[in-house]
Amino acid sequence: MSKKNQSRVKKSDRRQQILLELKLRPHVRITELAQRFNVSNETVRRDFDALSNDGLIARAHGGASAPAQGHYPGLDERKNAQVDERERIGVRAAELIQSGETVMIDSGSTTIEMARALAYIGTPCTVITNSIPVAMTLGHGAAQVLLCPGEYLATESATIGTETLEFLSRFNVDRCMIGSSGFSTDGPSETVRGFAAVKRVMLTRAEKRHLLVDSGKFGRKGLSQVGDLNDLDSIVTDRRPTGELRNAIEGAEVDVLVAG
């Protein structure tokens, strides 16, 4: 069969196959994939750009590779750090959610604490999340839970990727509750692959946008920028920021809610 008569692979299927290929070998080339999918090199470049923006691949000359994971601790390890602070932040954030509201909650150790507090309070609401622990925590209580589809990221017990982002984009919600690996004068940033893109979509779909971050993240910068300070309505934290960070937050007119 000539190349002209071969069927073209759909965009979503191409991108899933690219991710699968990178699980099997360290690097894939644009020219090779263009021939396999019966598309132009430019089409594959656009696929790479989209997957790179989602934090799922790293661009390399003439192709792409799986992103380096670095030494950032996984979810299980982070659960055991600054437990008291995260519990207090979780309770304060859960108190913001009103009966009947719709809420997007992303994956992270602090948002899991918030889910526990929300389950304990028993506020009836609808929660959309990419976090399996958040869904499990809230699933048997007063909340109705919608779990995002997508690629399963085992180290974070969460879903990421194109399907996750497309699912989130279907909804308009009252609030979003997100965490971050770092928080600086530039705004929240993320280290875990694929998470920055999830958080960015949640920020665009929510009427009120809350960042849950402990003071240990102040001044840190993760690899991927999530957004600007202006993208936030409030920060829920354990200690009031100082210095340049405080000035930047005040300049952006973002509320700081300190957990007691």
Short mmCIF file of N, CA and C in Angstrom, two decimals, residues 18 21-22 25-34 41 44-52 56-67:
data_model
loop_
_atom_site.label_atom_id
_atom_site.label_comp_id
_atom_site.label_asym_id
_atom_site.label_seq_id
_atom_site.Cartn_x
_atom_site.Cartn_y
_atom_site.Cartn_z
N ILE A 18 3.15 8.32 21.20
CA ILE A 18 4.44 8.96 21.49
C ILE A 18 4.82 8.73 22.95
N GLU A 21 5.81 5.14 23.47
CA GLU A 21 7.12 4.87 22.89
C GLU A 21 8.24 5.32 23.83
N LEU A 22 8.02 6.46 24.51
CA LEU A 22 9.04 6.99 25.42
C LEU A 22 9.14 6.21 26.72
N ARG A 25 11.70 3.41 25.19
CA ARG A 25 13.06 3.79 24.82
C ARG A 25 13.27 5.27 25.14
N PRO A 26 14.51 5.71 25.30
CA PRO A 26 14.78 7.04 25.86
C PRO A 26 14.53 8.21 24.92
N HIS A 27 14.51 7.98 23.59
CA HIS A 27 14.43 9.09 22.66
C HIS A 27 13.67 8.66 21.41
N VAL A 28 12.84 9.57 20.89
CA VAL A 28 12.14 9.32 19.62
C VAL A 28 12.42 10.49 18.69
N ARG A 29 12.46 10.20 17.37
CA ARG A 29 12.81 11.21 16.38
C ARG A 29 11.58 11.65 15.59
N ILE A 30 11.55 12.92 15.22
CA ILE A 30 10.44 13.48 14.47
C ILE A 30 10.25 12.76 13.14
N THR A 31 11.34 12.59 12.38
CA THR A 31 11.22 11.99 11.04
C THR A 31 10.68 10.57 11.10
N GLU A 32 11.12 9.82 12.09
CA GLU A 32 10.66 8.43 12.23
C GLU A 32 9.17 8.38 12.53
N LEU A 33 8.71 9.23 13.44
CA LEU A 33 7.29 9.22 13.81
C LEU A 33 6.41 9.76 12.69
N ALA A 34 6.91 10.76 11.96
CA ALA A 34 6.13 11.31 10.84
C ALA A 34 5.87 10.23 9.80
N ASN A 41 6.40 16.25 9.13
CA ASN A 41 7.29 16.52 10.26
C ASN A 41 6.73 17.64 11.13
N VAL A 44 4.16 16.41 13.64
CA VAL A 44 4.79 15.76 14.80
C VAL A 44 5.41 16.81 15.72
N ARG A 45 5.99 17.87 15.13
CA ARG A 45 6.55 18.95 15.97
C ARG A 45 5.45 19.58 16.83
N ARG A 46 4.28 19.76 16.25
CA ARG A 46 3.16 20.32 17.02
C ARG A 46 2.74 19.37 18.14
N ASP A 47 2.76 18.07 17.85
CA ASP A 47 2.47 17.08 18.89
C ASP A 47 3.49 17.21 20.03
N PHE A 48 4.76 17.31 19.64
CA PHE A 48 5.83 17.45 20.65
C PHE A 48 5.65 18.73 21.46
N ASP A 49 5.30 19.82 20.78
CA ASP A 49 5.11 21.09 21.48
C ASP A 49 3.99 20.98 22.51
N ALA A 50 2.88 20.35 22.11
CA ALA A 50 1.75 20.20 23.02
C ALA A 50 2.11 19.32 24.21
N LEU A 51 2.77 18.21 23.96
CA LEU A 51 3.15 17.30 25.04
C LEU A 51 4.20 17.94 25.95
N SER A 52 5.08 18.74 25.37
CA SER A 52 6.08 19.45 26.16
C SER A 52 5.43 20.50 27.05
N LEU A 56 4.88 16.54 29.73
CA LEU A 56 4.93 15.09 29.59
C LEU A 56 6.17 14.59 28.86
N ILE A 57 6.81 15.47 28.09
CA ILE A 57 8.04 15.09 27.40
C ILE A 57 9.03 16.23 27.49
N ALA A 58 10.29 15.94 27.16
CA ALA A 58 11.31 16.98 27.06
C ALA A 58 11.74 17.08 25.60
N ARG A 59 11.72 18.28 25.02
CA ARG A 59 12.14 18.45 23.64
C ARG A 59 13.65 18.26 23.54
N ALA A 60 14.07 17.61 22.46
CA ALA A 60 15.49 17.41 22.20
C ALA A 60 15.71 17.63 20.71
N HIS A 61 16.93 17.86 20.30
CA HIS A 61 17.23 18.16 18.90
C HIS A 61 16.75 17.03 17.99
N GLY A 62 15.85 17.36 17.09
CA GLY A 62 15.34 16.39 16.14
C GLY A 62 14.34 15.41 16.71
N GLY A 63 13.96 15.58 17.99
CA GLY A 63 13.03 14.62 18.57
C GLY A 63 12.61 15.00 19.97
N ALA A 64 12.41 13.98 20.81
CA ALA A 64 11.96 14.22 22.17
C ALA A 64 12.40 13.06 23.06
N SER A 65 12.44 13.33 24.35
CA SER A 65 12.78 12.29 25.33
C SER A 65 11.86 12.42 26.53
N ALA A 66 11.87 11.41 27.38
CA ALA A 66 11.08 11.47 28.60
C ALA A 66 11.68 12.52 29.52
N PRO A 67 10.85 13.30 30.25
CA PRO A 67 11.40 14.35 31.10
C PRO A 67 12.18 13.78 32.28
#
